[in-house]
Short mmCIF file of N, CA and C in Angstrom, two decimals:
data_model
loop_
_atom_site.label_atom_id
_atom_site.label_comp_id
_atom_site.label_asym_id
_atom_site.label_seq_id
_atom_site.Cartn_x
_atom_site.Cartn_y
_atom_site.Cartn_z
N ASP W 47 7.71 69.25 -25.35
CA ASP W 47 7.30 70.20 -26.69
C ASP W 47 6.93 70.06 -27.85
N GLY W 48 6.41 70.36 -28.45
CA GLY W 48 5.84 69.90 -29.59
C GLY W 48 6.51 70.71 -31.05
N ALA W 49 6.19 70.39 -32.27
CA ALA W 49 6.61 71.28 -33.29
C ALA W 49 5.51 72.78 -33.10
N HIS W 50 5.47 73.86 -33.19
CA HIS W 50 4.99 75.03 -33.42
C HIS W 50 5.27 76.08 -34.71
N ASN W 51 4.52 76.61 -34.55
CA ASN W 51 4.07 77.31 -36.07
C ASN W 51 5.72 78.99 -35.86
N THR W 52 6.13 78.16 -36.61
CA THR W 52 7.62 79.23 -36.79
C THR W 52 7.63 80.77 -37.47
N GLY W 53 6.62 80.91 -38.56
CA GLY W 53 6.90 81.73 -39.54
C GLY W 53 7.20 81.30 -41.08
N ASN W 54 7.65 79.81 -41.13
CA ASN W 54 7.71 79.29 -42.01
C ASN W 54 7.24 77.61 -42.41
N ASN W 55 7.12 77.26 -43.31
CA ASN W 55 6.57 75.82 -43.31
C ASN W 55 7.11 75.11 -44.63
N MET W 56 6.51 73.54 -44.35
CA MET W 56 6.08 72.92 -45.92
C MET W 56 5.46 71.85 -45.62
N ILE W 57 5.15 71.73 -46.79
CA ILE W 57 3.57 70.59 -46.70
C ILE W 57 4.21 69.32 -47.13
N ILE W 58 3.70 68.01 -46.36
CA ILE W 58 4.31 66.75 -47.22
C ILE W 58 3.36 65.64 -47.15
N GLY W 59 3.01 65.17 -47.86
CA GLY W 59 1.92 64.39 -48.21
C GLY W 59 2.16 63.05 -48.46
N ILE W 60 1.59 62.23 -48.26
CA ILE W 60 1.68 60.71 -47.87
C ILE W 60 -0.01 60.27 -48.54
N PRO W 61 -0.25 60.01 -49.39
CA PRO W 61 -1.07 59.42 -49.79
C PRO W 61 -1.27 57.50 -49.12
N TYR W 62 -2.29 57.37 -49.42
CA TYR W 62 -2.47 56.16 -48.73
C TYR W 62 -2.21 55.06 -49.28
N PHE W 63 -1.75 54.86 -51.03
CA PHE W 63 -1.45 54.03 -51.56
C PHE W 63 0.32 54.25 -51.59
N ALA W 64 0.52 54.90 -51.05
CA ALA W 64 2.59 54.91 -50.60
C ALA W 64 2.87 54.09 -49.55
N TRP W 65 2.10 53.74 -48.68
CA TRP W 65 2.58 52.98 -47.86
C TRP W 65 2.90 51.44 -48.21
N GLU W 66 3.65 51.05 -47.97
CA GLU W 66 3.96 49.56 -48.25
C GLU W 66 3.61 48.56 -46.84
N GLY W 67 3.36 48.82 -45.53
CA GLY W 67 2.48 48.52 -44.41
C GLY W 67 1.94 49.74 -44.26
N ILE W 68 0.69 49.48 -44.27
CA ILE W 68 0.31 50.55 -43.89
C ILE W 68 -0.19 50.56 -41.86
N PRO W 69 0.00 52.16 -41.85
CA PRO W 69 -0.12 52.12 -40.20
C PRO W 69 -1.12 51.91 -39.37
N ALA W 70 -1.02 51.49 -38.23
CA ALA W 70 -2.45 51.15 -37.36
C ALA W 70 -3.11 52.59 -36.85
N ILE W 71 -4.55 52.54 -37.43
CA ILE W 71 -5.16 53.85 -37.05
C ILE W 71 -4.79 54.17 -35.29
N GLY W 72 -4.50 55.68 -35.24
CA GLY W 72 -3.97 56.47 -34.42
C GLY W 72 -2.51 55.84 -34.15
N ASP W 73 -1.72 55.29 -34.62
CA ASP W 73 0.05 55.48 -34.63
C ASP W 73 0.17 57.31 -35.32
N GLU W 74 1.37 57.75 -35.01
CA GLU W 74 1.10 58.43 -34.80
C GLU W 74 2.31 58.95 -35.64
N LEU W 75 2.49 59.79 -36.43
CA LEU W 75 3.87 60.10 -38.02
C LEU W 75 4.25 61.30 -37.27
N ALA W 76 5.62 61.14 -37.48
CA ALA W 76 6.48 62.45 -36.58
C ALA W 76 7.75 62.69 -37.69
N ALA W 77 7.95 64.02 -37.89
CA ALA W 77 9.08 64.68 -38.86
C ALA W 77 10.45 65.30 -37.56
N TYR W 78 11.41 64.78 -37.48
CA TYR W 78 12.48 65.46 -37.07
C TYR W 78 13.56 66.42 -38.31
N ASP W 79 13.99 67.41 -37.32
CA ASP W 79 15.57 67.99 -38.07
C ASP W 79 16.47 66.88 -38.40
N GLU W 80 17.67 67.62 -38.32
CA GLU W 80 19.15 66.54 -38.75
C GLU W 80 19.35 66.59 -36.90
N ASN W 81 18.89 67.90 -35.66
CA ASN W 81 19.03 67.78 -34.60
C ASN W 81 17.92 66.91 -33.70
N GLU W 82 17.26 66.10 -34.57
CA GLU W 82 16.07 65.54 -33.68
C GLU W 82 15.14 66.33 -32.93
N THR W 83 15.00 67.84 -32.91
CA THR W 83 14.00 67.91 -33.04
C THR W 83 12.51 68.49 -33.77
N LEU W 84 11.74 67.81 -32.85
CA LEU W 84 10.37 67.75 -33.69
C LEU W 84 9.71 68.73 -34.40
N ILE W 85 9.47 68.61 -35.52
CA ILE W 85 9.33 69.98 -36.58
C ILE W 85 7.77 69.99 -37.16
N GLY W 86 7.31 68.38 -36.93
CA GLY W 86 5.58 68.09 -37.32
C GLY W 86 5.23 66.90 -37.18
N SER W 87 3.83 66.77 -36.92
CA SER W 87 3.81 65.19 -35.99
C SER W 87 1.76 65.46 -36.82
N THR W 88 1.55 64.33 -37.20
CA THR W 88 0.23 64.10 -37.46
C THR W 88 -0.27 62.63 -36.53
N VAL W 89 -1.38 62.06 -37.00
CA VAL W 89 -2.22 61.08 -36.45
C VAL W 89 -2.37 60.60 -37.28
N PHE W 90 -2.25 59.04 -37.84
CA PHE W 90 -2.93 58.33 -39.06
C PHE W 90 -3.72 58.17 -38.65
N ASN W 91 -5.12 58.34 -39.78
CA ASN W 91 -6.57 57.97 -39.66
C ASN W 91 -7.20 57.21 -40.90
N GLY W 92 -6.31 56.33 -41.37
CA GLY W 92 -6.48 55.64 -42.40
C GLY W 92 -6.99 56.00 -43.64
N ASP W 93 -6.01 56.96 -43.63
CA ASP W 93 -6.56 57.84 -45.07
C ASP W 93 -5.23 58.62 -45.08
N ASN W 94 -5.69 59.42 -46.57
CA ASN W 94 -4.18 60.22 -46.77
C ASN W 94 -3.82 61.10 -45.65
N LEU W 95 -2.76 61.52 -45.93
CA LEU W 95 -1.80 62.26 -45.24
C LEU W 95 -1.62 64.20 -45.40
N ALA W 96 -1.48 64.87 -44.44
CA ALA W 96 -0.89 65.86 -44.88
C ALA W 96 -0.66 66.50 -44.00
N PHE W 97 0.76 67.20 -43.81
CA PHE W 97 1.14 67.46 -42.37
C PHE W 97 2.10 68.95 -42.67
N THR W 98 2.29 69.86 -41.62
CA THR W 98 3.20 71.04 -41.61
C THR W 98 4.13 70.52 -41.23
N VAL W 99 5.33 70.34 -41.62
CA VAL W 99 7.05 70.74 -40.80
C VAL W 99 7.28 72.34 -40.96
N TRP W 100 7.89 72.56 -39.94
CA TRP W 100 7.96 74.04 -39.26
C TRP W 100 9.15 74.41 -39.35
N GLY W 101 9.71 75.75 -40.44
CA GLY W 101 11.39 75.46 -40.56
C GLY W 101 12.16 76.42 -39.32
N ASP W 102 12.75 76.94 -39.72
CA ASP W 102 13.75 77.85 -38.37
C ASP W 102 13.02 79.09 -38.27
N ASP W 103 12.87 79.68 -37.26
CA ASP W 103 12.07 80.83 -36.63
C ASP W 103 13.27 81.61 -36.71
N PHE W 104 13.48 82.81 -38.00
CA PHE W 104 15.06 83.29 -37.70
C PHE W 104 15.13 84.49 -36.40
N THR W 105 13.77 84.98 -36.26
CA THR W 105 13.90 86.11 -35.08
C THR W 105 14.67 85.60 -33.64
N THR W 106 14.53 84.40 -33.51
CA THR W 106 14.97 84.02 -32.77
C THR W 106 16.53 83.27 -32.88
N ASP W 107 17.28 83.42 -31.56
CA ASP W 107 18.73 82.85 -31.28
C ASP W 107 18.43 81.41 -31.23
N ILE W 108 17.87 80.20 -31.05
CA ILE W 108 17.57 79.24 -31.00
C ILE W 108 17.16 78.31 -32.09
N LYS W 109 17.69 77.22 -32.52
CA LYS W 109 17.42 76.47 -34.08
C LYS W 109 15.86 75.74 -33.47
N ASP W 110 14.88 76.08 -33.60
CA ASP W 110 13.50 75.63 -33.60
C ASP W 110 13.02 75.21 -34.76
N GLY W 111 13.52 74.81 -35.52
CA GLY W 111 12.97 74.32 -36.94
C GLY W 111 13.86 74.14 -38.29
N LEU W 112 13.75 73.30 -39.06
CA LEU W 112 14.24 73.17 -40.62
C LEU W 112 14.89 74.84 -41.17
N VAL W 113 16.52 74.50 -41.46
CA VAL W 113 16.61 75.37 -42.36
C VAL W 113 16.64 74.87 -43.53
N GLU W 114 16.80 75.97 -44.84
CA GLU W 114 16.55 75.71 -46.17
C GLU W 114 17.75 74.75 -46.46
N GLY W 115 17.48 73.67 -47.37
CA GLY W 115 18.38 72.12 -47.83
C GLY W 115 18.46 71.40 -46.61
N GLU W 116 17.65 71.21 -45.38
CA GLU W 116 18.23 70.19 -44.29
C GLU W 116 17.10 69.07 -44.86
N LYS W 117 17.95 68.28 -44.10
CA LYS W 117 16.96 66.61 -44.55
C LYS W 117 16.00 66.62 -43.42
N ILE W 118 14.67 66.10 -43.83
CA ILE W 118 13.55 66.18 -43.19
C ILE W 118 13.71 64.36 -42.23
N ILE W 119 13.69 64.00 -41.37
CA ILE W 119 13.68 62.80 -40.57
C ILE W 119 12.10 62.21 -40.26
N LEU W 120 11.72 61.13 -41.08
CA LEU W 120 10.60 60.73 -40.97
C LEU W 120 10.62 59.68 -40.19
N LYS W 121 9.36 59.37 -38.76
CA LYS W 121 9.16 58.27 -37.99
C LYS W 121 7.71 58.24 -37.55
N LEU W 122 7.62 57.29 -37.43
CA LEU W 122 6.47 56.35 -37.15
C LEU W 122 6.34 55.78 -35.50
N TRP W 123 5.34 56.22 -34.70
CA TRP W 123 5.41 55.85 -33.46
C TRP W 123 4.17 54.83 -33.61
N ASP W 124 4.42 53.56 -33.16
CA ASP W 124 3.54 52.17 -33.60
C ASP W 124 3.19 51.72 -32.18
N SER W 125 1.85 52.20 -32.01
CA SER W 125 0.88 52.11 -30.89
C SER W 125 0.94 50.34 -30.48
N ALA W 126 0.78 49.72 -31.42
CA ALA W 126 0.48 48.19 -30.90
C ALA W 126 1.65 47.83 -30.07
N ILE W 127 3.33 48.14 -30.49
CA ILE W 127 3.99 47.29 -29.63
C ILE W 127 4.69 48.38 -28.88
N ASN W 128 4.24 49.63 -28.79
CA ASN W 128 4.71 50.61 -28.10
C ASN W 128 6.21 51.33 -28.50
N ALA W 129 6.26 50.72 -29.85
CA ALA W 129 8.43 51.62 -30.29
C ALA W 129 8.43 52.40 -31.44
N GLU W 130 9.08 53.13 -31.75
CA GLU W 130 9.12 53.75 -32.62
C GLU W 130 10.03 53.08 -33.79
N LYS W 131 9.54 53.36 -34.64
CA LYS W 131 9.93 52.59 -36.08
C LYS W 131 10.68 54.04 -37.19
N ASN W 132 11.64 53.55 -38.27
CA ASN W 132 12.13 54.69 -38.49
C ASN W 132 11.50 54.34 -39.85
N LEU W 133 11.46 55.65 -41.00
CA LEU W 133 10.46 55.83 -41.75
C LEU W 133 11.60 55.89 -43.04
N PHE W 134 11.19 55.58 -44.23
CA PHE W 134 12.46 55.36 -45.02
C PHE W 134 11.37 55.50 -46.65
N VAL W 135 11.58 57.07 -47.50
CA VAL W 135 11.05 57.24 -48.42
C VAL W 135 11.44 56.82 -49.42
N THR W 136 11.31 55.60 -50.23
CA THR W 136 12.04 54.96 -51.21
C THR W 136 11.80 55.61 -52.70
N LYS W 137 10.31 56.34 -52.53
CA LYS W 137 10.01 57.04 -53.97
C LYS W 137 9.63 58.51 -53.34
N TRP W 138 9.55 59.47 -54.34
CA TRP W 138 9.04 60.50 -53.98
C TRP W 138 8.26 60.96 -55.42
N SER W 139 6.83 61.46 -55.51
CA SER W 139 6.42 61.48 -56.79
C SER W 139 6.22 63.01 -56.82
N GLU W 140 6.91 63.75 -55.93
CA GLU W 140 6.63 65.25 -56.39
C GLU W 140 8.21 65.23 -54.94
N GLY W 141 8.54 66.41 -55.14
CA GLY W 141 9.99 67.11 -54.28
C GLY W 141 10.25 66.01 -53.63
N SER W 142 11.07 66.29 -52.31
CA SER W 142 12.10 65.33 -51.59
C SER W 142 12.18 65.22 -50.63
N ASP W 143 13.08 65.05 -49.55
CA ASP W 143 13.16 64.87 -48.50
C ASP W 143 14.19 66.48 -47.80
N ILE W 144 13.89 67.44 -48.55
CA ILE W 144 15.13 68.40 -48.55
C ILE W 144 13.50 69.81 -47.91
N TYR W 145 14.22 70.43 -46.54
CA TYR W 145 13.24 71.35 -46.63
C TYR W 145 13.26 72.52 -47.83
N THR W 146 12.61 72.96 -48.15
CA THR W 146 12.03 74.26 -48.84
C THR W 146 10.95 74.74 -48.57
N ILE W 147 11.51 76.31 -47.95
CA ILE W 147 10.37 76.87 -47.36
C ILE W 147 9.02 76.98 -48.44
N ASP W 148 7.63 76.88 -48.11
CA ASP W 148 6.86 77.14 -49.45
C ASP W 148 6.53 76.07 -50.01
N GLY W 149 7.97 75.07 -49.89
CA GLY W 149 7.80 73.52 -50.41
C GLY W 149 6.05 72.33 -50.66
N ILE W 150 5.88 71.43 -51.55
CA ILE W 150 5.10 70.29 -50.80
C ILE W 150 6.18 69.44 -51.71
N SER W 151 6.02 68.09 -50.82
CA SER W 151 6.79 67.02 -51.28
C SER W 151 5.90 66.03 -50.95
N ILE W 152 5.33 65.42 -51.81
CA ILE W 152 4.46 63.96 -51.89
C ILE W 152 5.34 62.77 -52.30
N VAL W 153 4.89 61.86 -51.26
CA VAL W 153 5.49 60.77 -51.01
C VAL W 153 4.64 59.51 -51.95
N GLY W 154 5.65 59.30 -52.92
CA GLY W 154 5.59 58.24 -53.64
C GLY W 154 5.63 56.77 -53.12
N ASN W 155 6.52 56.25 -52.43
CA ASN W 155 6.91 55.18 -51.82
C ASN W 155 7.11 54.98 -50.32
N ILE W 156 6.53 54.51 -49.32
CA ILE W 156 6.65 54.65 -47.63
C ILE W 156 7.16 53.35 -47.08
N ILE W 157 8.31 52.76 -46.18
CA ILE W 157 7.93 51.75 -46.04
C ILE W 157 8.33 51.84 -44.11
N THR W 158 8.30 50.97 -43.75
CA THR W 158 9.41 51.24 -41.85
C THR W 158 10.33 50.06 -41.63
N SER W 159 10.45 50.44 -40.59
CA SER W 159 11.68 49.61 -40.56
C SER W 159 11.76 49.77 -38.67
N SER W 160 12.05 48.92 -37.79
CA SER W 160 12.33 48.73 -36.35
C SER W 160 13.64 49.11 -36.17
N SER W 161 13.64 49.82 -34.96
CA SER W 161 14.68 50.66 -34.70
C SER W 161 15.39 48.87 -33.65
N GLU W 162 14.82 48.12 -33.60
CA GLU W 162 15.79 47.18 -33.10
C GLU W 162 15.06 46.22 -34.14
N ASN W 163 16.38 45.59 -34.42
CA ASN W 163 16.22 44.55 -35.36
C ASN W 163 15.63 42.87 -35.17
N HIS W 164 14.56 43.05 -34.74
CA HIS W 164 13.75 41.61 -35.02
C HIS W 164 12.85 41.30 -36.06
N ARG W 165 13.93 41.34 -37.23
CA ARG W 165 13.51 40.73 -38.38
C ARG W 165 13.01 39.02 -38.30
N GLN W 166 12.25 38.37 -39.11
CA GLN W 166 12.20 37.50 -39.12
C GLN W 166 11.99 37.05 -40.49
N LEU W 167 12.45 35.30 -40.94
CA LEU W 167 12.51 34.67 -41.38
C LEU W 167 11.41 34.82 -42.74
N VAL W 168 10.79 35.29 -43.60
CA VAL W 168 9.32 34.95 -44.23
C VAL W 168 9.07 33.21 -45.43
N LYS W 169 9.94 33.69 -46.17
CA LYS W 169 10.48 32.48 -46.69
C LYS W 169 11.37 32.70 -47.25
N VAL W 170 12.09 31.21 -48.52
CA VAL W 170 13.04 30.91 -49.39
C VAL W 170 12.43 30.31 -50.21
N THR W 171 13.27 30.93 -51.39
CA THR W 171 13.00 30.46 -52.42
C THR W 171 14.29 30.45 -53.58
N ASP W 172 14.15 29.75 -54.96
CA ASP W 172 14.87 29.28 -55.52
C ASP W 172 14.78 30.32 -56.49
N VAL W 173 15.80 30.29 -57.20
CA VAL W 173 15.67 32.01 -58.48
C VAL W 173 14.63 32.28 -59.21
N LEU W 174 13.86 31.06 -59.37
CA LEU W 174 12.99 31.32 -59.85
C LEU W 174 11.54 32.08 -58.96
N GLY W 175 11.53 32.01 -57.99
CA GLY W 175 10.11 32.28 -57.03
C GLY W 175 9.98 31.43 -56.04
N ARG W 176 10.59 29.98 -56.75
CA ARG W 176 9.11 29.51 -55.66
C ARG W 176 9.95 29.09 -54.62
N GLU W 177 9.18 29.05 -53.30
CA GLU W 177 8.98 28.07 -51.74
C GLU W 177 9.88 26.52 -52.04
N ILE W 178 11.20 26.76 -51.36
CA ILE W 178 11.70 25.49 -51.05
C ILE W 178 12.33 25.42 -49.87
N SER W 179 12.59 23.90 -49.29
CA SER W 179 13.00 23.09 -48.51
C SER W 179 14.51 23.78 -48.64
N LEU W 180 14.83 23.57 -47.46
CA LEU W 180 16.42 23.87 -47.19
C LEU W 180 17.21 22.72 -47.69
N ASP W 181 16.46 21.56 -47.64
CA ASP W 181 17.18 20.36 -48.03
C ASP W 181 17.83 20.04 -49.45
N LYS W 182 17.76 21.07 -50.53
CA LYS W 182 18.39 21.11 -51.75
C LYS W 182 19.64 21.32 -52.02
N LYS W 183 20.59 20.62 -53.12
CA LYS W 183 21.62 20.35 -53.11
C LYS W 183 22.33 21.34 -54.14
N SER W 184 23.52 21.76 -53.55
CA SER W 184 24.19 23.18 -54.67
C SER W 184 22.98 23.76 -55.34
N THR W 185 22.80 24.95 -54.66
CA THR W 185 21.68 25.64 -54.66
C THR W 185 22.44 26.78 -54.75
N THR W 186 21.37 27.94 -55.34
CA THR W 186 21.37 29.48 -54.91
C THR W 186 19.63 29.64 -54.28
N LEU W 187 19.82 30.39 -53.23
CA LEU W 187 18.33 30.73 -52.32
C LEU W 187 17.98 32.08 -52.13
N PHE W 188 17.36 32.13 -51.72
CA PHE W 188 17.31 33.88 -51.84
C PHE W 188 16.06 33.84 -50.56
N TYR W 189 17.14 34.36 -48.70
CA TYR W 189 16.20 34.37 -48.11
C TYR W 189 15.10 35.83 -47.61
N ILE W 190 14.01 35.42 -47.56
CA ILE W 190 13.43 36.74 -47.58
C ILE W 190 12.63 36.66 -45.93
N TYR W 191 12.70 38.14 -46.16
CA TYR W 191 13.03 38.61 -44.19
C TYR W 191 11.47 39.71 -44.47
N ASP W 192 11.18 39.91 -43.78
CA ASP W 192 9.68 40.41 -43.21
C ASP W 192 10.00 42.18 -42.89
N ASP W 193 11.07 42.65 -43.11
CA ASP W 193 11.75 44.28 -43.10
C ASP W 193 11.93 44.44 -44.64
N GLY W 194 11.98 43.51 -45.64
CA GLY W 194 12.48 44.10 -46.74
C GLY W 194 13.27 43.46 -47.23
N ASP W 195 14.43 42.54 -46.29
CA ASP W 195 15.66 42.35 -46.86
C ASP W 195 15.71 41.19 -47.31
N VAL W 196 16.34 41.11 -48.40
CA VAL W 196 16.76 39.89 -48.86
C VAL W 196 18.04 39.24 -49.43
N GLU W 197 18.33 37.99 -49.02
CA GLU W 197 19.29 37.41 -49.00
C GLU W 197 19.52 36.62 -49.71
N LYS W 198 21.37 36.91 -50.73
CA LYS W 198 20.85 35.24 -51.83
C LYS W 198 22.78 34.82 -51.22
N LYS W 199 21.98 33.40 -51.16
CA LYS W 199 23.05 32.37 -50.78
C LYS W 199 23.49 31.13 -51.74
N TYR W 200 24.32 31.00 -51.70
CA TYR W 200 24.53 29.33 -52.55
C TYR W 200 24.90 28.44 -51.43
N LEU W 201 23.97 27.13 -51.38
CA LEU W 201 24.09 26.41 -51.12
C LEU W 201 25.21 25.11 -51.59
N MET W 202 26.34 24.86 -50.86
CA MET W 202 26.81 23.80 -51.44
C MET W 202 26.80 22.16 -50.52
N LYS W 203 26.59 21.28 -50.81
CA LYS W 203 26.18 19.88 -50.13
C LYS W 203 27.09 18.70 -51.01
#
């Protein structure tokens, strides 16, 4: 059962340039309330996105949308690997991930993170950002992973 018109809503805009890793055309972006009820969705078409998230219908006894002040949770269905990824907005250029009736929030920067932790090491660098081999002695190294994590390690040999 998908999201539906509940009588009040908010718009979320995601400019194309805000994506840290561009989704594939056809991947689906979904918004959930804190109870994991689907409250809005759209399909990525390779362009800017704007979609509606629905608030709670106060005329019904069930909670079927967001209440004022509730956090919006974003996820991406990655069609290539057939898996859902969590989305994290690291910067909002307008508004936030908190529901406001008739609000408009615009994403400034958004990153994806796999729910399964299959991160891979991209490279190892020294403090100046130069890629290095792991045979250095007594040095500070930065391990950079594909999920955006960076680990600082000090090697003493």
